[in-house]
CSV table of C-alpha atoms in Angstrom, one decimal:
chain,number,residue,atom,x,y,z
K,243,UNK,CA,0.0,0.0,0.0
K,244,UNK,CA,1.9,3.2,-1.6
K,245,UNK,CA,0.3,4.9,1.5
K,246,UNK,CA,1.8,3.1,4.2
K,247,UNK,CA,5.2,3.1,2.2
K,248,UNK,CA,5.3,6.8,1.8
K,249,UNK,CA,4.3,6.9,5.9
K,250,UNK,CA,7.3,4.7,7.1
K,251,UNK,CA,9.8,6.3,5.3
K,252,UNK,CA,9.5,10.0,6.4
K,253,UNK,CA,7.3,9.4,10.1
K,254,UNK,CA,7.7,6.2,11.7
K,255,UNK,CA,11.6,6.3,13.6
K,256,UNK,CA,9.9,9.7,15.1
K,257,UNK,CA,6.8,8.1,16.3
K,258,UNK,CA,8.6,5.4,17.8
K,259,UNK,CA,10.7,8.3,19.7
K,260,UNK,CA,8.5,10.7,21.0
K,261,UNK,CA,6.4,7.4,22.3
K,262,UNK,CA,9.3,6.3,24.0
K,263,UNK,CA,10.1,10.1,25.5
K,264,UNK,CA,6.5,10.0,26.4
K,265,UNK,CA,6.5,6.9,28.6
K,266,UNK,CA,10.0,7.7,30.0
K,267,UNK,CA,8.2,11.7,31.4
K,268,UNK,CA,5.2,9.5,32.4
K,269,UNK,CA,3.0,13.1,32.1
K,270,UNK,CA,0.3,13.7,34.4
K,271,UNK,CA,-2.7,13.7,31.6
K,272,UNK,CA,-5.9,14.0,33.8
K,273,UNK,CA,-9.2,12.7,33.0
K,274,UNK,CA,-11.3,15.8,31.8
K,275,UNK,CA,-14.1,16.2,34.6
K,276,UNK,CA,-16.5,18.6,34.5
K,277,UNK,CA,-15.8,22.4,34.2
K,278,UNK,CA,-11.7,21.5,34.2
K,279,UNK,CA,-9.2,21.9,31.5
K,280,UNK,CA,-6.3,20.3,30.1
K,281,UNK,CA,-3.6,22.0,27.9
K,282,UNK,CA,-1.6,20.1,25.8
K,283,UNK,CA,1.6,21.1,24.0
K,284,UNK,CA,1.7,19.6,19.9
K,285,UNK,CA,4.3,17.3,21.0
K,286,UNK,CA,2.1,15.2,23.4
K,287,UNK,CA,-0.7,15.8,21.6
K,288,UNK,CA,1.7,13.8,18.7
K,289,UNK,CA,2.7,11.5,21.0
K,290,UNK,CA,-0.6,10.6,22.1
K,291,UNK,CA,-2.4,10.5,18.6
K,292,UNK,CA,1.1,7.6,17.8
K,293,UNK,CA,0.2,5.7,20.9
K,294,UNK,CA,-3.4,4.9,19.7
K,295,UNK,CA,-2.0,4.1,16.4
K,296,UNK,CA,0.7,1.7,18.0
K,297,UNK,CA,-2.3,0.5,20.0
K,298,UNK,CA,-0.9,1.0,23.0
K,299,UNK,CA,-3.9,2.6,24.6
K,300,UNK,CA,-6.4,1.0,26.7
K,301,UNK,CA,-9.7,1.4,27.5
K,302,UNK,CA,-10.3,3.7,30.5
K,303,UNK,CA,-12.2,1.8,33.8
K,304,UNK,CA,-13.1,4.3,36.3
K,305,UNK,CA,-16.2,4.0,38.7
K,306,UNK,CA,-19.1,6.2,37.7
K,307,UNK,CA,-17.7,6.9,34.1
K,308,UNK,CA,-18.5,5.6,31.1
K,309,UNK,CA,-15.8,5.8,28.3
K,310,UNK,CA,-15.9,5.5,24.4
K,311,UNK,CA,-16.2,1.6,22.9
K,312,UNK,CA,-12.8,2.7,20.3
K,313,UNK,CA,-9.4,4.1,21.7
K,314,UNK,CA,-7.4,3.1,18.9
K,315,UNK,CA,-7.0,2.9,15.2
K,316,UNK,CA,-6.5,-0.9,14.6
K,317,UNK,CA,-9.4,-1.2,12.7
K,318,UNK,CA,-7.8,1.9,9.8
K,319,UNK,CA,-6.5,-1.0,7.5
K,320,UNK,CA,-9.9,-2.5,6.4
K,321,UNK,CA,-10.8,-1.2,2.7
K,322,UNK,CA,-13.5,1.4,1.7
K,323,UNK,CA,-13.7,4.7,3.9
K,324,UNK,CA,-11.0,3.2,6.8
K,325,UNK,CA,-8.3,3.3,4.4
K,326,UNK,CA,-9.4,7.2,4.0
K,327,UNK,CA,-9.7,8.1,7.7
K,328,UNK,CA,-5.7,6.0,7.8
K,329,UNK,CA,-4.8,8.5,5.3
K,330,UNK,CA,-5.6,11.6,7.0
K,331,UNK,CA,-3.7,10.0,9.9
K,332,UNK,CA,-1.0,9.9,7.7
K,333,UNK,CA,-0.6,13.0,6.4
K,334,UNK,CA,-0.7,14.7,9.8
K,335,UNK,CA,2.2,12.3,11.4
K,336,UNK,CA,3.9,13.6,7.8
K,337,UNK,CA,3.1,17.1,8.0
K,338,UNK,CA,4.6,17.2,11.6
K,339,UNK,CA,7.8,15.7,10.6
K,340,UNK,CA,8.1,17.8,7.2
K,341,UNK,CA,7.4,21.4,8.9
K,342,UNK,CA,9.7,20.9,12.8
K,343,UNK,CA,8.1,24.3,13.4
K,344,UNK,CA,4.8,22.8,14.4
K,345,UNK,CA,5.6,21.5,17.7
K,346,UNK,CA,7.0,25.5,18.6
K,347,UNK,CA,3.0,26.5,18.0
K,348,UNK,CA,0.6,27.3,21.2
K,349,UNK,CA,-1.0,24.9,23.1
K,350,UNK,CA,-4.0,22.8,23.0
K,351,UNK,CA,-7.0,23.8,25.5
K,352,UNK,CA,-9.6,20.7,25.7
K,353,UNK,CA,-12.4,22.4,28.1
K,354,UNK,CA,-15.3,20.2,29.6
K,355,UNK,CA,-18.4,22.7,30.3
K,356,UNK,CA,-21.0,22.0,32.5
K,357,UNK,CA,-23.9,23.9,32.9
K,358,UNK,CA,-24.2,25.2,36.1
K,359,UNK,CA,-26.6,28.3,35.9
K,360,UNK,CA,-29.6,27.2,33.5
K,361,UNK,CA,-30.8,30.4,31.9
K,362,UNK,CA,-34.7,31.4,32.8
K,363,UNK,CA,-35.6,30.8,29.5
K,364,UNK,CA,-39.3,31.7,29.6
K,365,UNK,CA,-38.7,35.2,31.4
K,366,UNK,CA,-35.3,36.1,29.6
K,367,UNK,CA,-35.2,39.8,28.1
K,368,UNK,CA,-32.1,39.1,25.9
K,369,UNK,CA,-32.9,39.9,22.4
K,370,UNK,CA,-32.9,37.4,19.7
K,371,UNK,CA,-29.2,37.6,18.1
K,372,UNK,CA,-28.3,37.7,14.1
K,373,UNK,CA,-28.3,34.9,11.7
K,374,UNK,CA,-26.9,33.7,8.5
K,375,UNK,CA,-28.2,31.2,6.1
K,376,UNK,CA,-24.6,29.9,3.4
K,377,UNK,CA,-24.3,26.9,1.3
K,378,UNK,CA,-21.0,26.0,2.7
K,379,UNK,CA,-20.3,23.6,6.0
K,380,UNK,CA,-20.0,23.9,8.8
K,381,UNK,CA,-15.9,24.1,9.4
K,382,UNK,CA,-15.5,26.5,5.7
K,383,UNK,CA,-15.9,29.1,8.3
K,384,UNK,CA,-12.7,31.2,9.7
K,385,UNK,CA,-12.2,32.5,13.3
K,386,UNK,CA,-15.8,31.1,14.8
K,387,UNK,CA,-17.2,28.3,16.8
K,388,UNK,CA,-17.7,25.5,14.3
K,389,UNK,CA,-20.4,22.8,16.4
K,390,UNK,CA,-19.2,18.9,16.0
K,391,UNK,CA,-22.7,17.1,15.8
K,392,UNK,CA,-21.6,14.7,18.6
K,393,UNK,CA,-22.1,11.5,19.4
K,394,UNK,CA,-22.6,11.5,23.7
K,395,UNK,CA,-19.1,9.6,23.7
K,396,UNK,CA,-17.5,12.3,22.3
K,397,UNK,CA,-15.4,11.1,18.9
K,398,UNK,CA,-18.4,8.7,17.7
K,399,UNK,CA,-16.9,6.2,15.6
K,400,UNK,CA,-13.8,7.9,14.4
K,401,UNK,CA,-11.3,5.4,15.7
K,402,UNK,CA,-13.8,2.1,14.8
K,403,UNK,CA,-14.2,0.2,11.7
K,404,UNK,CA,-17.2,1.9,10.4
K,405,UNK,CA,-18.7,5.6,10.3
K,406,UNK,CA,-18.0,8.9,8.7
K,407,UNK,CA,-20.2,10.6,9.4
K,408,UNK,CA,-20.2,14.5,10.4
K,409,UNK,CA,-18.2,14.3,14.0
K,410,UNK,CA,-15.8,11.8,12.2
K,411,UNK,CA,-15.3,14.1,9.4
K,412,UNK,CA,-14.2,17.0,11.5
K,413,UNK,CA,-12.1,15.2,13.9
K,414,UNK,CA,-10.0,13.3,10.9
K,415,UNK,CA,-9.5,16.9,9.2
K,416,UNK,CA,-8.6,18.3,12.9
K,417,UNK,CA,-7.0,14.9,14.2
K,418,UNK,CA,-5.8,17.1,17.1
K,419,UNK,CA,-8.9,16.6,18.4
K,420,UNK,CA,-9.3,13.0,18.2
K,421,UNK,CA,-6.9,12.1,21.3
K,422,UNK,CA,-10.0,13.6,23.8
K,423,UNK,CA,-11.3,10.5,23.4
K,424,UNK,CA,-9.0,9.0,25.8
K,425,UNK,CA,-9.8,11.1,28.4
K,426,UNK,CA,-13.4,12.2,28.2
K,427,UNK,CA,-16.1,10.3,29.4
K,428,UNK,CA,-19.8,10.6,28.5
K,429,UNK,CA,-21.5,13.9,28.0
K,430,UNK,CA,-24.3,14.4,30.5
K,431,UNK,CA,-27.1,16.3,29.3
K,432,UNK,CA,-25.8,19.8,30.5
K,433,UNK,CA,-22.4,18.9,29.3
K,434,UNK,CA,-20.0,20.3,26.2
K,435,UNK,CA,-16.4,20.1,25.3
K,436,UNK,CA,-14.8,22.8,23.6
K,437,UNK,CA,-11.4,22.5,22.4
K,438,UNK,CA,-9.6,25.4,20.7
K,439,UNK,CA,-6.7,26.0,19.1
K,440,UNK,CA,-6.7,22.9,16.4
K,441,UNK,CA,-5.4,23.4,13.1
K,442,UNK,CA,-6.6,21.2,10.1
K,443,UNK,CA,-4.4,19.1,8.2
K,444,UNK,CA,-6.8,17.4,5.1
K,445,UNK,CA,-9.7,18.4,2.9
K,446,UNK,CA,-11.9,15.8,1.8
K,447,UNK,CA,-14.8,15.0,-0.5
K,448,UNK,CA,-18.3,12.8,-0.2
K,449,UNK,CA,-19.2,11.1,2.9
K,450,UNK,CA,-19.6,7.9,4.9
K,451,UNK,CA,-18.6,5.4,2.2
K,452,UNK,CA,-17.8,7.7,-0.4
K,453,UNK,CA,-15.4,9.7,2.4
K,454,UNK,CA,-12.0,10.7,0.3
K,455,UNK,CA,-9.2,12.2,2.0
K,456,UNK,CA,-7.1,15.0,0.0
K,457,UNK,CA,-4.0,15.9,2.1
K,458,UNK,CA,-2.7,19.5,2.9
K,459,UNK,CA,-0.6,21.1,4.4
K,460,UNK,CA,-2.0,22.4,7.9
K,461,UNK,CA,-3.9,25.3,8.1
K,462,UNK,CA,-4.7,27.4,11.1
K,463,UNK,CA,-8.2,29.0,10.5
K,464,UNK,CA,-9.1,30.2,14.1
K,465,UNK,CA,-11.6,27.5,14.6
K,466,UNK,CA,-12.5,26.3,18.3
K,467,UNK,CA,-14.8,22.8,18.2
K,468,UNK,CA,-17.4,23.1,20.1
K,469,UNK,CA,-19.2,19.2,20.9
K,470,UNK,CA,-22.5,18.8,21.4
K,471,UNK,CA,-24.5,15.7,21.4
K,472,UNK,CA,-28.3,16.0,20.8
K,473,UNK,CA,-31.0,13.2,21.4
K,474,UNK,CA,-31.5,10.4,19.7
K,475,UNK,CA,-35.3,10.7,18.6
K,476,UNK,CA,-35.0,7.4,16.6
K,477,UNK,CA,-35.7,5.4,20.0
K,478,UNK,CA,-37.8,8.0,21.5
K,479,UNK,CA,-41.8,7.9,21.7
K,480,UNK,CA,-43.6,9.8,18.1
K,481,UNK,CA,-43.7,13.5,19.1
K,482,UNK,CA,-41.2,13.2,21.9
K,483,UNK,CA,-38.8,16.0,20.5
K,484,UNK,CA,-42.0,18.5,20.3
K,485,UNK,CA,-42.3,18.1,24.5
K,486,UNK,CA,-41.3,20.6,26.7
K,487,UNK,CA,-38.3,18.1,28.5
K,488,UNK,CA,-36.7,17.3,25.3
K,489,UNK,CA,-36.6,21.1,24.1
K,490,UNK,CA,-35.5,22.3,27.5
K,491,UNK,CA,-32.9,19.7,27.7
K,492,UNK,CA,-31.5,20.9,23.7
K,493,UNK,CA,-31.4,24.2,25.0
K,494,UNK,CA,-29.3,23.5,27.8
K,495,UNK,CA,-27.4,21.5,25.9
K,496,UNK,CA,-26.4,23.7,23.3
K,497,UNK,CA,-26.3,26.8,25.7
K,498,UNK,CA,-23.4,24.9,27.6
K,499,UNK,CA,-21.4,24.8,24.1
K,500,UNK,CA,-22.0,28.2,22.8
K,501,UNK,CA,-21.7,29.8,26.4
K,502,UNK,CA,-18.5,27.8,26.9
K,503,UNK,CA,-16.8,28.5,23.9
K,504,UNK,CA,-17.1,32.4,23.9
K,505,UNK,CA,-17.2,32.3,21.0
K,506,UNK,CA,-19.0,35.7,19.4
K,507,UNK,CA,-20.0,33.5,15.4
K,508,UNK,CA,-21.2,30.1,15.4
K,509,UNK,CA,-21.3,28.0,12.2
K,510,UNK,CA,-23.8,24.7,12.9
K,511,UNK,CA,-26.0,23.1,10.5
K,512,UNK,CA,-29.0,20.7,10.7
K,513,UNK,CA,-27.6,19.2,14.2
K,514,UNK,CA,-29.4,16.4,15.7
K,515,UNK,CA,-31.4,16.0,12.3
K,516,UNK,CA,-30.6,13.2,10.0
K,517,UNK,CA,-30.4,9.5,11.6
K,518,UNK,CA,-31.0,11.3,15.0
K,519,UNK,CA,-34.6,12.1,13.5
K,520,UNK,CA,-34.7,15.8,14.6
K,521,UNK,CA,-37.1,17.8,13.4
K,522,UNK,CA,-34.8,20.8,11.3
K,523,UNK,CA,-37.1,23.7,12.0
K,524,UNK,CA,-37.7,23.2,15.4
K,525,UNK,CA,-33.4,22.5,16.0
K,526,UNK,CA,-32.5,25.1,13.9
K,527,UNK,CA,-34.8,27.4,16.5
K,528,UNK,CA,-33.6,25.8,19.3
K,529,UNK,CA,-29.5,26.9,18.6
K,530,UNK,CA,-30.6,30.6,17.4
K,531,UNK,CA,-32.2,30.7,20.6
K,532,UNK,CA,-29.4,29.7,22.8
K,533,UNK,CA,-27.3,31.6,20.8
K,534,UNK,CA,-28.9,34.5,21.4
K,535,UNK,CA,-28.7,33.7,25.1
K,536,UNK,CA,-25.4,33.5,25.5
K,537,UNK,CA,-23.8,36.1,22.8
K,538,UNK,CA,-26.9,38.1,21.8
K,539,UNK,CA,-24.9,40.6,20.2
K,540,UNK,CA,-22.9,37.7,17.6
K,541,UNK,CA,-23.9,35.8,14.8
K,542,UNK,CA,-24.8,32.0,13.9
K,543,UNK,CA,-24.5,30.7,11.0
K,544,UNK,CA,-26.4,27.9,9.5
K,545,UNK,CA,-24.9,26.1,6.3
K,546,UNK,CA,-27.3,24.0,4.5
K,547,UNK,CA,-25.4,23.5,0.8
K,548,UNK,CA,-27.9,22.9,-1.6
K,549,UNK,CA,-30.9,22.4,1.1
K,550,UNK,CA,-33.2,24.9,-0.7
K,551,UNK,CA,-35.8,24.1,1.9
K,552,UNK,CA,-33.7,24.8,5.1
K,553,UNK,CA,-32.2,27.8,3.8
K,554,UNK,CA,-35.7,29.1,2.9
K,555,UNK,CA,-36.1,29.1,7.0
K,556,UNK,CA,-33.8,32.0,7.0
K,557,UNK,CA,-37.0,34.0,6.0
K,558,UNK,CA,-39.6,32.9,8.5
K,559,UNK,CA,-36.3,33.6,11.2
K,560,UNK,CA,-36.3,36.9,10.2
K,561,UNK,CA,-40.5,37.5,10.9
K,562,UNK,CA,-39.7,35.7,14.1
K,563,UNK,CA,-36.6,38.1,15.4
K,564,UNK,CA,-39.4,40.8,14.3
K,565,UNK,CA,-42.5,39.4,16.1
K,566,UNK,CA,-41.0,37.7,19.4
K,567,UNK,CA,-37.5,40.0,20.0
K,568,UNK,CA,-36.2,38.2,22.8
K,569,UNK,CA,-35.6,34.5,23.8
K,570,UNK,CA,-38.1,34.2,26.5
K,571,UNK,CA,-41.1,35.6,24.1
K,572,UNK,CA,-40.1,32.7,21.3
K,573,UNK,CA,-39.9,30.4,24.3
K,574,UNK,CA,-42.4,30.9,25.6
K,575,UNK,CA,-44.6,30.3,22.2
K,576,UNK,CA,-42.4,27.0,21.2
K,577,UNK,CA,-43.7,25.7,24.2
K,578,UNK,CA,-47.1,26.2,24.4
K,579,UNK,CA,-47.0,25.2,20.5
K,580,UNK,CA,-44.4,22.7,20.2
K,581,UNK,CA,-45.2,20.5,16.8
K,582,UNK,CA,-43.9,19.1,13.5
K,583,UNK,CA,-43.2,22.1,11.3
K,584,UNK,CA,-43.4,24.6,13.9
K,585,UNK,CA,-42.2,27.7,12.1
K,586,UNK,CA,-45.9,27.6,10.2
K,587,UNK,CA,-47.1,27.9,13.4
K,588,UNK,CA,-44.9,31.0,14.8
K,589,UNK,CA,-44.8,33.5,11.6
């Protein structure tokens, strides 16, 4: 395989090095509890990324946690889309090699946020913030929040045999981020990570199966990741996402990400719709609203690429910034109205 070939020429003796300077320090690399945050420099962020693909990571067992199924990359040598997430692997263990400078850039800031303060939603004066609808996605955007549709381990199935889907996307483009899944346990429902300073090493084209990975060389575009994990509706009772629980609980949800983050532009996109079975109207009003709470004087962008329909929602957002003007009036209305194609409904 010409790509493994090209990789143990120029990467490999280096891996094997800064693994074995790694277990010689024995660093103190915490588990990432709730509100607590670990900064890591690039070259134990490099060592730890080559110790899960050594396999030479384990599994995490600690009382009350729960930890993600995959912690390493054994299964990157099967054919179809694994062979593209091995290359992406590739050309960042390459790229760090080829340009020495990398391991001189800033730190990496992995931030678990837990809600602590839940916003009065119904009674809240802040006014609704601004909004965007662009065909692009959601990480073509420079110096914002871009949201990782998470999976509640965060990292879904980016290290396992199958899966590409949106979270594994953006972590193989921003591998930097792939090594929190060794230390972060499940989300709870108030629960975010935010990690900032990653710098993406590949493009790509198509998705799931069709996933290709086109190597680059890194690029820093400002982004900070912002994971949130929405509820699966596919296992829920008909109607369950339209009840006040599961909207109060998205709002929370996505309120601990965008609060977190600080982050004064958001670039999301139809999160927690798809196989997750959320309704897009009624998530794409739930993140403008707790946007708004938390920076009501930034914007949030919602990329849809050729979605005609969802980006003809930008209009009926516009009569409902008009009409309801702050978050707790739109609350207020979701809830007493909460059903399938609730915008027809509101404006």
């Amino acid at each position: 395989m010409k790509c493994n070939e090209k990789f143990k020429i120029k990467t490999l003796p280096y891996m094997i090095e800064s693994v074995q300077l790694l277990l010689q320090s024995k660093p103190q690399i915490q588990l990432l509890l709730s509100n607590t945050t670990l900064t890591l420099s690039r070259q134990n962020v490099f060592s730890l990324l080559s110790l899960m693909y050594f396999e030479l990571t384990i599994q995490q067992s600690v009382q009350n946690f729960k930890f993600p199924q995959y912690f390493n990359f054994s299964t990157y040598y099967m054919q179809g889309s694994q062979l593209e997430k091995l290359k992406c692997l590739i050309n960042y263990f390459n790229q760090c090699v080829e340009y020495p400078e990398y391991f001189n850039l800033p730190d990496i800031v992995y931030k678990r946020v837990q809600l602590i303060d839940i916003p009065n939603w119904i009674n809240s004066q802040i006014p609704l913030s601004g909004f965007k609808f662009e065909k692009q996605k959601n990480e073509d955007h420079l110096n914002c929040g871009i949201v990782d549709f998470s999976d509640r381990f965060f990292g879904g199935k980016v290290a396992a045999g199958r899966g590409c889907a949106q979270e594994e996307v953006l972590l193989l483009i921003n591998p930097e981020a792939i090594i929190a899944t060794l230390f972060t346990s499940q989300l709870g429902d108030k629960e975010s990570l935010i990690i900032q300073g990653i710098l993406q090493f590949n493009e790509y084209r198509g998705y799931e199966d069709s996933f290709t990975c086109i190597p680059i060389k890194y690029i820093n575009k400002g982004q900070t990741l912002i994971a949130i994990d929405a509820l699966y509706f596919a296992t829920k009772p008909q109607g369950y996402q339209f009840t006040q629980e599961a909207i109060l609980r998205e709002l929370n949800k996505s309120y601990s990400g965008f609060k977190g983050s600080q982050q004064q532009v958001i670039s999301t996109g139809k999160w927690g719709c798809g196989i997750y079975g959320g309704d897009k109207q009624l998530k794409t009003l739930i993140q403008w609203i707790s946007f708004s709470q938390a920076c009501p004087d930034g914007n949030i962008i919602f990329n849809g690429l050729d979605d005609k329909a969802y980006h003809d929602l930008g209009k009926r957002l516009e009569l409902c910034k008009k009409r309801y003007q702050t978050v707790g009036n739109i609350v207020k209305e979701i809830l007493n109205s909460s059903q399938k194609n609730i915008l027809d409904k509101l404006c």
